[in-house]
mmCIF file of N, CA and C in Angstrom:
data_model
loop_
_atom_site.group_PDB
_atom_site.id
_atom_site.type_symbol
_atom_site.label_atom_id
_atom_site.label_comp_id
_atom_site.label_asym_id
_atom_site.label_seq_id
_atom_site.Cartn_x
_atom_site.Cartn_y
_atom_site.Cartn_z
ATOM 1 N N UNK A 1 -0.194 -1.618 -18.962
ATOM 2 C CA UNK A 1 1.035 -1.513 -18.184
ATOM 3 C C UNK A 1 0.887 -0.385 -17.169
ATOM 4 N N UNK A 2 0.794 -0.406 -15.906
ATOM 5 C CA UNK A 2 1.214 0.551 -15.087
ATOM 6 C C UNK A 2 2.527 0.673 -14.283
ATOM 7 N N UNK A 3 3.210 1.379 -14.049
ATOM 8 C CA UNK A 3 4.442 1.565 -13.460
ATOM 9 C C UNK A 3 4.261 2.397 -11.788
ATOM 10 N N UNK A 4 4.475 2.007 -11.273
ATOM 11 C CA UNK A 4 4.180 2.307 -9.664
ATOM 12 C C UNK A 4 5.473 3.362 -8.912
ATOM 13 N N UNK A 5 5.294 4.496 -8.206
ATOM 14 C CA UNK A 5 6.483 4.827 -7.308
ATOM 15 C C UNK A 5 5.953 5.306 -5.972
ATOM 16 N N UNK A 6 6.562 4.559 -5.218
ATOM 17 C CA UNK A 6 6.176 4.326 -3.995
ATOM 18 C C UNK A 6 7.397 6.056 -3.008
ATOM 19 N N UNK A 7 6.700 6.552 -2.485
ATOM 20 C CA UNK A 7 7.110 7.950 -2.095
ATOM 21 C C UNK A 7 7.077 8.457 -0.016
ATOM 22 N N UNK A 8 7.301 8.969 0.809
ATOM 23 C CA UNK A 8 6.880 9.239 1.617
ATOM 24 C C UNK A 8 7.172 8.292 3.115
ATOM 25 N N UNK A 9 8.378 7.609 2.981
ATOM 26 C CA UNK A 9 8.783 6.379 4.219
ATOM 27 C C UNK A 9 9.678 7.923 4.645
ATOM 28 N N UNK A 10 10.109 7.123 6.067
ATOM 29 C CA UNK A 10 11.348 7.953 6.929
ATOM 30 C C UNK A 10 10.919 7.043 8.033
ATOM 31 N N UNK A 11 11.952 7.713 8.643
ATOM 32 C CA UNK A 11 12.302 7.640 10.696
ATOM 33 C C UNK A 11 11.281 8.137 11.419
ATOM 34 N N UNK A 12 10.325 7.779 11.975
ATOM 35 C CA UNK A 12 9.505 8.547 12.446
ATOM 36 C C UNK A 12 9.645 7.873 14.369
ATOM 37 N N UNK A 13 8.996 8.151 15.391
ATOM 38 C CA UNK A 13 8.831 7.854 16.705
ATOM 39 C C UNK A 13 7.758 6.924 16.803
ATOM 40 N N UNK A 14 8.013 6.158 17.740
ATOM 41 C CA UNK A 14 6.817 4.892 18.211
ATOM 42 C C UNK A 14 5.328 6.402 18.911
ATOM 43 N N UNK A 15 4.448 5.782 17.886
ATOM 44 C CA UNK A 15 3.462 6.864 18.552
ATOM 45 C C UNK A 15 2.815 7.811 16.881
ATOM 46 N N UNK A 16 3.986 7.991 16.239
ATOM 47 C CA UNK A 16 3.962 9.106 15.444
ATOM 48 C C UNK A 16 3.036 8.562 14.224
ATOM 49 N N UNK A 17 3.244 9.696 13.060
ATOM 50 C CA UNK A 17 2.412 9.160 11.868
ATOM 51 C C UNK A 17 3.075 9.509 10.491
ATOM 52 N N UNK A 18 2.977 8.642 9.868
ATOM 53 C CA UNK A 18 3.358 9.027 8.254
ATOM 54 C C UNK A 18 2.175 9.057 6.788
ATOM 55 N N UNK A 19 2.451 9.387 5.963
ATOM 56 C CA UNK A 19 1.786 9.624 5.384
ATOM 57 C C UNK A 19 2.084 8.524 3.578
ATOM 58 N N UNK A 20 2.274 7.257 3.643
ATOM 59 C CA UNK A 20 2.788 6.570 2.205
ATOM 60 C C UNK A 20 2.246 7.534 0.493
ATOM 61 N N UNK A 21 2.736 7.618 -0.309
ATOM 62 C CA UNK A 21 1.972 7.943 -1.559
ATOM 63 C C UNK A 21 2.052 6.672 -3.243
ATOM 64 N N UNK A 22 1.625 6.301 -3.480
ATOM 65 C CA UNK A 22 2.018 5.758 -4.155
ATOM 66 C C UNK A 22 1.353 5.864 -5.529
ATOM 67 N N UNK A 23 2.120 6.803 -6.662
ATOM 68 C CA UNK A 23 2.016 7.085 -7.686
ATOM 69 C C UNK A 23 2.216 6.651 -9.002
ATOM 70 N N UNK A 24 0.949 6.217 -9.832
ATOM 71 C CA UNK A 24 0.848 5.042 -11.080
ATOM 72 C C UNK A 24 1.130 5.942 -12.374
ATOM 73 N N UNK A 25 1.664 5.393 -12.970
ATOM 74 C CA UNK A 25 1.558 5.665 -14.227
ATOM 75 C C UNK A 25 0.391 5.276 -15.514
ATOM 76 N N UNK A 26 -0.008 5.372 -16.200
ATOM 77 C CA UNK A 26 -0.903 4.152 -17.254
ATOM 78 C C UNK A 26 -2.119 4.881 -17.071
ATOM 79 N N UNK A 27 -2.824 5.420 -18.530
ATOM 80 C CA UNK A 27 -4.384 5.330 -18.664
ATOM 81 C C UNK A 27 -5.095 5.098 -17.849
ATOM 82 N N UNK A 28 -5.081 4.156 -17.695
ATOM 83 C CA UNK A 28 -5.755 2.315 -16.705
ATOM 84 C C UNK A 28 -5.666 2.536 -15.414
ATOM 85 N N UNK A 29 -5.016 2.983 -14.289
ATOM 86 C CA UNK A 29 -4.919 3.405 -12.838
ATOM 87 C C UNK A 29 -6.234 3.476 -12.880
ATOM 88 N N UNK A 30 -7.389 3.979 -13.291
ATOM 89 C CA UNK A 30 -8.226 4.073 -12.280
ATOM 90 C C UNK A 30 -9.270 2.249 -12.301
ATOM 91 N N UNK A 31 -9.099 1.879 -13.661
ATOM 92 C CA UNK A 31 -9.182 0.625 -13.507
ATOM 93 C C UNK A 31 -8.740 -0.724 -12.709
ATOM 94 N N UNK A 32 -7.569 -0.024 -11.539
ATOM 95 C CA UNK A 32 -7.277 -1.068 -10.587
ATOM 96 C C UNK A 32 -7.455 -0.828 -9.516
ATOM 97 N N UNK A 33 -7.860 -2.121 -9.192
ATOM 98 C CA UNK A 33 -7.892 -2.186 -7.341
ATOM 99 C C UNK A 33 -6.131 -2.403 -7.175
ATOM 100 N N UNK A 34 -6.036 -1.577 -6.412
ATOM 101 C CA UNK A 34 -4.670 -1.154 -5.550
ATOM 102 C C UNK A 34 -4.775 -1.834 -4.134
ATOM 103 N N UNK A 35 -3.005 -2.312 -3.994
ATOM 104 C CA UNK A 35 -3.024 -2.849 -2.319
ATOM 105 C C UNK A 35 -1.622 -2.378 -1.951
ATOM 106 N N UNK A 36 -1.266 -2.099 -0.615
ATOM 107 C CA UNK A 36 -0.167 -1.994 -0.002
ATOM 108 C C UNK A 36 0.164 -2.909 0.926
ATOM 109 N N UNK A 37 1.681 -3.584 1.058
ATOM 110 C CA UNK A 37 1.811 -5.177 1.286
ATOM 111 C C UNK A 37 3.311 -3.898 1.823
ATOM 112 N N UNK A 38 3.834 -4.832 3.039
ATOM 113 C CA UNK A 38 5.109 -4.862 3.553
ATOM 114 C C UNK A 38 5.834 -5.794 3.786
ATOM 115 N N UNK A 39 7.328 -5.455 3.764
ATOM 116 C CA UNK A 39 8.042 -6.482 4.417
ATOM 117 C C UNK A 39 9.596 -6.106 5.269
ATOM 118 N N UNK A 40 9.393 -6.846 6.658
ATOM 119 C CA UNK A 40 10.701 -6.923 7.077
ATOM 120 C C UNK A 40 11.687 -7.738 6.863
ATOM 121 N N UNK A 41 13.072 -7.153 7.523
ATOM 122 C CA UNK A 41 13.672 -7.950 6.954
ATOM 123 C C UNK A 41 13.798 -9.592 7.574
ATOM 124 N N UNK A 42 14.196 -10.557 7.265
ATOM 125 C CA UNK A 42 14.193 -11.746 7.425
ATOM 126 C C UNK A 42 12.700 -12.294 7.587
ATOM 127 N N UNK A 43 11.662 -11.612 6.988
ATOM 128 C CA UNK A 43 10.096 -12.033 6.907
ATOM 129 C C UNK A 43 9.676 -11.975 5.198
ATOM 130 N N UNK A 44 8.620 -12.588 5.297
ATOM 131 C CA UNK A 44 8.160 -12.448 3.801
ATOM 132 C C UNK A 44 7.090 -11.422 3.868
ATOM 133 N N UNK A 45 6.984 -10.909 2.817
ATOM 134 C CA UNK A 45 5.664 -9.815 2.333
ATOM 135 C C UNK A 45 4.682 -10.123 2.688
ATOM 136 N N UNK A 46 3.461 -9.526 3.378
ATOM 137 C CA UNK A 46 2.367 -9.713 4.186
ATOM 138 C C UNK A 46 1.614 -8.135 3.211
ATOM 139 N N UNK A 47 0.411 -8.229 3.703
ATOM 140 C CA UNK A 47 -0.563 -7.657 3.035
ATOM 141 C C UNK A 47 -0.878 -6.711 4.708
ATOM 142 N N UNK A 48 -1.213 -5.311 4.117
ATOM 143 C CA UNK A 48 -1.314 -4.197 4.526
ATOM 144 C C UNK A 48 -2.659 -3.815 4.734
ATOM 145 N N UNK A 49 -2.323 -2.766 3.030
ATOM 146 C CA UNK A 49 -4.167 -2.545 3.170
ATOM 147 C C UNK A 49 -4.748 -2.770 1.170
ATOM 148 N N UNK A 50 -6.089 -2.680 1.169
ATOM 149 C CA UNK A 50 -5.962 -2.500 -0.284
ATOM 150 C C UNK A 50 -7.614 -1.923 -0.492
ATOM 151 N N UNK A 51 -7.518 -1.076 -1.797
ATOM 152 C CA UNK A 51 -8.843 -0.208 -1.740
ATOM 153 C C UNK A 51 -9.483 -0.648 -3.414
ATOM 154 N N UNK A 52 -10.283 -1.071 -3.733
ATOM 155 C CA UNK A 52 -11.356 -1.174 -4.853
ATOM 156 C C UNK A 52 -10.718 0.160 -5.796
ATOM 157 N N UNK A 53 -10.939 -0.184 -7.238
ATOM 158 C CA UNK A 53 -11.113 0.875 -8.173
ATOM 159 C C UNK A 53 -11.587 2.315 -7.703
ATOM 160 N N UNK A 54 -12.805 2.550 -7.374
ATOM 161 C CA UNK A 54 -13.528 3.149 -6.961
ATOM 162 C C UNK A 54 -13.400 3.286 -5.630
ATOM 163 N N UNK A 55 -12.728 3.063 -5.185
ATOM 164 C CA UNK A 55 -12.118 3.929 -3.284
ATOM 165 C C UNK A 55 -13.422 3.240 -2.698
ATOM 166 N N UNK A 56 -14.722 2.817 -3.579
ATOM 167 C CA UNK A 56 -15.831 2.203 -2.338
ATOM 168 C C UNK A 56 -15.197 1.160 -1.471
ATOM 169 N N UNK A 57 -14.502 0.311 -1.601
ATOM 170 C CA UNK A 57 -14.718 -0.628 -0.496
ATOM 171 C C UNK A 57 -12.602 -0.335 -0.141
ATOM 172 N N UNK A 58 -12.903 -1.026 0.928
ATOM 173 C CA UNK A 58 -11.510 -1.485 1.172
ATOM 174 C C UNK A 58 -11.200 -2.479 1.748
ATOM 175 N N UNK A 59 -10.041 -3.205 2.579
ATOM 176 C CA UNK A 59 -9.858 -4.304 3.211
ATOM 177 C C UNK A 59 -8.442 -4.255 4.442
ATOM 178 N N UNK A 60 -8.441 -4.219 5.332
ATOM 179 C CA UNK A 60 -7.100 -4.009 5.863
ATOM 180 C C UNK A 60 -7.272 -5.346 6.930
ATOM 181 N N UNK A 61 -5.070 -5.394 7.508
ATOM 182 C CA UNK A 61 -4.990 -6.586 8.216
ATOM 183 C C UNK A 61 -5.350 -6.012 9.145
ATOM 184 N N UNK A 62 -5.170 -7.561 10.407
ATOM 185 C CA UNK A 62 -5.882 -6.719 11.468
ATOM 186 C C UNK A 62 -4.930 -6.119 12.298
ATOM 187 N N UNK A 63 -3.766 -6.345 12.286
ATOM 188 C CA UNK A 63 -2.578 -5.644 12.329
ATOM 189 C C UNK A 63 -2.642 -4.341 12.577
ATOM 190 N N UNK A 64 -3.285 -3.672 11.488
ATOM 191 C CA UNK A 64 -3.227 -2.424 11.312
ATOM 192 C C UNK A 64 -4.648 -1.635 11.238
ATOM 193 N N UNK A 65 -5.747 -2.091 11.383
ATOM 194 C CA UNK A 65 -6.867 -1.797 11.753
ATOM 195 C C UNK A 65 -7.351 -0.720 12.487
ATOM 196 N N UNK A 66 -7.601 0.124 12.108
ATOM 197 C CA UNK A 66 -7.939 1.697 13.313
ATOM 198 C C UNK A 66 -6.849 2.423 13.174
ATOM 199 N N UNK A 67 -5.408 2.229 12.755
ATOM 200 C CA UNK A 67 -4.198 2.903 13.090
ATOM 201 C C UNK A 67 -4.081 3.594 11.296
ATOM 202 N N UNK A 68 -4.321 2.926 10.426
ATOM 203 C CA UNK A 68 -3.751 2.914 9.231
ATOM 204 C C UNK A 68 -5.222 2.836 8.213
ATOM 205 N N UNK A 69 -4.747 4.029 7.177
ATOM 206 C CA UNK A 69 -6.294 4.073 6.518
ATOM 207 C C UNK A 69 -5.927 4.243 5.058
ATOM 208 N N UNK A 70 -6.718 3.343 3.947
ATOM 209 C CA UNK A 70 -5.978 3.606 2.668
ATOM 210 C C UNK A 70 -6.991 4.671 1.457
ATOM 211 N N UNK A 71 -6.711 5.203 0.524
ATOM 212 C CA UNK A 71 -7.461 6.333 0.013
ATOM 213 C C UNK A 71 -6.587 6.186 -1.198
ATOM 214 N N UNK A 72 -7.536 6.693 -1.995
ATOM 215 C CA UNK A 72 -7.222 7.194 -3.408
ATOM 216 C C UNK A 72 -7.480 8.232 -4.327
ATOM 217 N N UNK A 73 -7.011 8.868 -5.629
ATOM 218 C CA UNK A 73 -7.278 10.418 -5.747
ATOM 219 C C UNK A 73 -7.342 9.694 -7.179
ATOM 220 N N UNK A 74 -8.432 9.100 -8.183
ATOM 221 C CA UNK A 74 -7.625 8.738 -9.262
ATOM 222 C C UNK A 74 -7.562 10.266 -10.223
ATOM 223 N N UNK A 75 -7.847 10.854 -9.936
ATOM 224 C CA UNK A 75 -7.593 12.817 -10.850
ATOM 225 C C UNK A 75 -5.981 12.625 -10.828
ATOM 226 N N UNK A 76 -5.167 12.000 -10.066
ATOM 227 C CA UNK A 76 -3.824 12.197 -10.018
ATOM 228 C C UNK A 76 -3.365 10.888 -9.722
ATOM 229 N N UNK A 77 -3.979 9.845 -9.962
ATOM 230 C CA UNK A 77 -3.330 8.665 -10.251
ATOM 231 C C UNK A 77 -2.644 8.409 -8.976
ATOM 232 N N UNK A 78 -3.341 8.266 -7.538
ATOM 233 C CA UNK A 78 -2.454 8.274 -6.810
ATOM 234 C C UNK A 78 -2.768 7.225 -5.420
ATOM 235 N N UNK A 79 -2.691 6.633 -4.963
ATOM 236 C CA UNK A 79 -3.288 6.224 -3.728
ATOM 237 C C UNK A 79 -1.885 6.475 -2.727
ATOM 238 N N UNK A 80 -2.696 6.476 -0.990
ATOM 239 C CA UNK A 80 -2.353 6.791 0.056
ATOM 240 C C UNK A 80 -2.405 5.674 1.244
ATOM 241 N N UNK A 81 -1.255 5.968 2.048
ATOM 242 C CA UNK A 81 -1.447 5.112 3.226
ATOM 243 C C UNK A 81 -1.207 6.186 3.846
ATOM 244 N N UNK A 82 -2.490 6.349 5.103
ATOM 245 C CA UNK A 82 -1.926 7.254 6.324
ATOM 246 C C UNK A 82 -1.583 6.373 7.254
ATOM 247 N N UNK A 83 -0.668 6.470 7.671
ATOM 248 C CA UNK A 83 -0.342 5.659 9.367
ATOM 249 C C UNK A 83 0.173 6.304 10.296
ATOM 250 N N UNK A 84 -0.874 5.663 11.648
ATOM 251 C CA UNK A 84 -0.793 6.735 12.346
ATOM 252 C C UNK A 84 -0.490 5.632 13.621
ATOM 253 N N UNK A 85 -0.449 6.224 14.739
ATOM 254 C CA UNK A 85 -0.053 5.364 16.221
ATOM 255 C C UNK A 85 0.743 4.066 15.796
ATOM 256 N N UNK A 86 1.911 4.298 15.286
ATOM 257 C CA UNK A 86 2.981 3.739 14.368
ATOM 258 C C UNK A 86 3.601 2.864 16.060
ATOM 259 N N UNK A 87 3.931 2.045 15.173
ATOM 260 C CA UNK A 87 4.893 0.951 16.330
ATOM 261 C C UNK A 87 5.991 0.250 15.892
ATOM 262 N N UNK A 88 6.847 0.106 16.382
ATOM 263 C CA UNK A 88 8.315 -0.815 16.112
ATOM 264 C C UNK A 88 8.062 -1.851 15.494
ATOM 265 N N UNK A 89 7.124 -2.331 15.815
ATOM 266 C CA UNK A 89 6.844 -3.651 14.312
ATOM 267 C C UNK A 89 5.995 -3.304 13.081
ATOM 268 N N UNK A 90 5.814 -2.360 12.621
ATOM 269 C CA UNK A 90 5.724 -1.677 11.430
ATOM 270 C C UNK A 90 6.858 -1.346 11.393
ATOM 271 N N UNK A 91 7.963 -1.207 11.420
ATOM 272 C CA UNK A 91 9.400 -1.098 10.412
ATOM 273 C C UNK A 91 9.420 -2.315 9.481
ATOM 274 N N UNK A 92 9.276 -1.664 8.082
ATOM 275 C CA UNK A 92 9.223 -2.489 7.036
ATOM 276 C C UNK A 92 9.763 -1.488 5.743
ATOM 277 N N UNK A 93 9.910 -2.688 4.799
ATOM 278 C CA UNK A 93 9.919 -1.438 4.005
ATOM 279 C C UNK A 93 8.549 -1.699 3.026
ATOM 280 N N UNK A 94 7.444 -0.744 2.578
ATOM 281 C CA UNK A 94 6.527 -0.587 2.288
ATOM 282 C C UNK A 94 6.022 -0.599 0.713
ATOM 283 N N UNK A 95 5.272 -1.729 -0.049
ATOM 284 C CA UNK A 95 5.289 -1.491 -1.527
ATOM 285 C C UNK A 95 3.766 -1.485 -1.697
ATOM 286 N N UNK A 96 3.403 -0.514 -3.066
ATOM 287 C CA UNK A 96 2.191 -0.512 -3.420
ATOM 288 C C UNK A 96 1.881 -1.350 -4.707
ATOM 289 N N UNK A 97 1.081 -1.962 -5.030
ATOM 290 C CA UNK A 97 0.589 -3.235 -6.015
ATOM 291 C C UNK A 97 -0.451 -2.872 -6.586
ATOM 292 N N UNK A 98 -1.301 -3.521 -7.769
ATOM 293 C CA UNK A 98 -2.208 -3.180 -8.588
ATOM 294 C C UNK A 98 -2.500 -4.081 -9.096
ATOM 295 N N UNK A 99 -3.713 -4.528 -9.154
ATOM 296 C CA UNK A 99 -4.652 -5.993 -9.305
ATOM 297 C C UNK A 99 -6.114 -5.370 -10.145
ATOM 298 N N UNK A 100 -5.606 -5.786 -11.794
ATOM 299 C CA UNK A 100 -7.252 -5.605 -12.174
ATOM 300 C C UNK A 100 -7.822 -6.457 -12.061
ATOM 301 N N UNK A 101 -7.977 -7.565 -11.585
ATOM 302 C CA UNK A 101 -8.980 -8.277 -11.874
ATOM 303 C C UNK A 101 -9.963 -8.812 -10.044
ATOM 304 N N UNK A 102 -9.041 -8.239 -8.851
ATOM 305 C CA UNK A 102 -10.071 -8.405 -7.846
ATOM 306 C C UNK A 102 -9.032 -7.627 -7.071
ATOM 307 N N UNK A 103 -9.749 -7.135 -5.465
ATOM 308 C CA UNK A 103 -9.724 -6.774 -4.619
ATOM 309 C C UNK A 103 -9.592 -7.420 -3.320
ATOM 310 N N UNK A 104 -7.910 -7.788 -3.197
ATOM 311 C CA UNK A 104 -7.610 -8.856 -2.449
ATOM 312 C C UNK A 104 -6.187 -9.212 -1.344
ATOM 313 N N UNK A 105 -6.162 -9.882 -0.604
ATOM 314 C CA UNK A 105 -4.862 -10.086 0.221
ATOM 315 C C UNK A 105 -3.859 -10.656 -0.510
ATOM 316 N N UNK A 106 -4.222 -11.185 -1.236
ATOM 317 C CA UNK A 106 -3.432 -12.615 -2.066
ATOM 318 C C UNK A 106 -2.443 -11.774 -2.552
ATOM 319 N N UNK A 107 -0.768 -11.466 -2.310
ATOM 320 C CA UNK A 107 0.666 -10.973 -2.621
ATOM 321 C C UNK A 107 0.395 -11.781 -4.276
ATOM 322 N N UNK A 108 -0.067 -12.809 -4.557
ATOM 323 C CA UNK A 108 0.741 -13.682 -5.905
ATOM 324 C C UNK A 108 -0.032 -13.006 -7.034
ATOM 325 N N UNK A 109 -1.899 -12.158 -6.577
ATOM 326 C CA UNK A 109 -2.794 -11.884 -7.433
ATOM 327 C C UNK A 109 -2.346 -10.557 -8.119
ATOM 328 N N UNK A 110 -1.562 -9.698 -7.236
ATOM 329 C CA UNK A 110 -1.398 -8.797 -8.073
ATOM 330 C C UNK A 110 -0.281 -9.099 -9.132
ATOM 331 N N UNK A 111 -0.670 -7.977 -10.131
ATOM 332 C CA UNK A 111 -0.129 -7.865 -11.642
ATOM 333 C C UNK A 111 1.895 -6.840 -11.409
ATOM 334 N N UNK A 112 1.153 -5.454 -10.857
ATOM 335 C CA UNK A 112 2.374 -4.619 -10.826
ATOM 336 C C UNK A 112 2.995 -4.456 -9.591
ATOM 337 N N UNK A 113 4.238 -3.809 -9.250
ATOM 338 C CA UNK A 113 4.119 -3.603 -8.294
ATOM 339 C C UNK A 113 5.490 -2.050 -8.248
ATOM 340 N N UNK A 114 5.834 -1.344 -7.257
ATOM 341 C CA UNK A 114 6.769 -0.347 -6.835
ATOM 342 C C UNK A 114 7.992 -1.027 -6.423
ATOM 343 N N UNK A 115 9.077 0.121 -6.329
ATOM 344 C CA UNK A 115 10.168 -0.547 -5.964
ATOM 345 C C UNK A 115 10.306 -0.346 -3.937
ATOM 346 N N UNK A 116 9.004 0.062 -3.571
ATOM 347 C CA UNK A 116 9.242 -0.043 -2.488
ATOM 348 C C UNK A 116 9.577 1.575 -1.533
ATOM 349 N N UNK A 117 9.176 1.882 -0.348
ATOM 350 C CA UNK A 117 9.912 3.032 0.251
ATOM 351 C C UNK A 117 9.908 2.191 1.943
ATOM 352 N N UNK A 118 11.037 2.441 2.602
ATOM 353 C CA UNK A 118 11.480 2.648 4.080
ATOM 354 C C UNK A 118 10.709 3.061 5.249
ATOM 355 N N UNK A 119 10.217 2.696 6.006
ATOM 356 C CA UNK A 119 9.784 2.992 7.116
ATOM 357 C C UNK A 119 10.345 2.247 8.396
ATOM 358 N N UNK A 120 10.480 3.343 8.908
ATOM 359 C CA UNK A 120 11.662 2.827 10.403
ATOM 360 C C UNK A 120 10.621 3.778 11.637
ATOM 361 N N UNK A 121 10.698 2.479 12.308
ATOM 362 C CA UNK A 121 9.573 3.143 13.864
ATOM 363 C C UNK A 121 11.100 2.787 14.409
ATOM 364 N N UNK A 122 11.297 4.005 15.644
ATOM 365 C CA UNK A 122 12.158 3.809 16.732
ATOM 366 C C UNK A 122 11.491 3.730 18.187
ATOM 367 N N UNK A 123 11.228 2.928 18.596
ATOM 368 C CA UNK A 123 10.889 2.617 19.993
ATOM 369 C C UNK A 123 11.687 3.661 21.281
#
């Protein structure tokens, strides 16, 4: 069982950068590949970024490619989204997920997930 809290949304400026945290609970955290998936409103959940057990590999959309970078600390059970050169269509609100068994886009594969944090770009 891991339990997820997703930390670190606000108001930020078209241009600017934030920093996501998203903090697991469970033994087992370092046993999952972790992903971060968003959604606006009147859209469905789309896939972000997501990083391997082991922080070796990762995968991001192309969406967000060069702007947005994902990382993990498992000493503190924790993974990160930095985002940076932020834009009005990144207003979403932002959840982190946990998939032991692969390292993937697929929203249905993961197991856990957060209740989510806010991010608002103002143009």
């Amino acid at each position: 069982q891991v339990q997820l809290v997703e930390s670190g949304g606000g108001l930020v400026q078209a241009g600017g950068s934030l920093r996501l945290s998203c903090a697991a609970s469970g033994r087992t955290f370092s046993r999952y590949n972790m992903g971060w998936f968003r959604q606006a409103p009147g859209k469905e959940r789309e896939f972000v970024a997501a990083i391997s057990w082991s922080g070796g590999s990762t995968l991001y959309a192309d969406s967000v490619k060069g702007r947005f970078t994902m990382s993990r600390d498992n000493a503190k059970n924790t993974v990160y989204l930095q985002m940076n050169s932020l834009k009005p269509e990144d207003t979403a609100v932002y959840y982190c997920a946990a998939d032991f068994n692969r390292l993937g886009q697929v929203r249905m594969a993961y197991d856990y997930w957060g209740q989510g944090t806010q991010v608002t770009v103002s143009s």
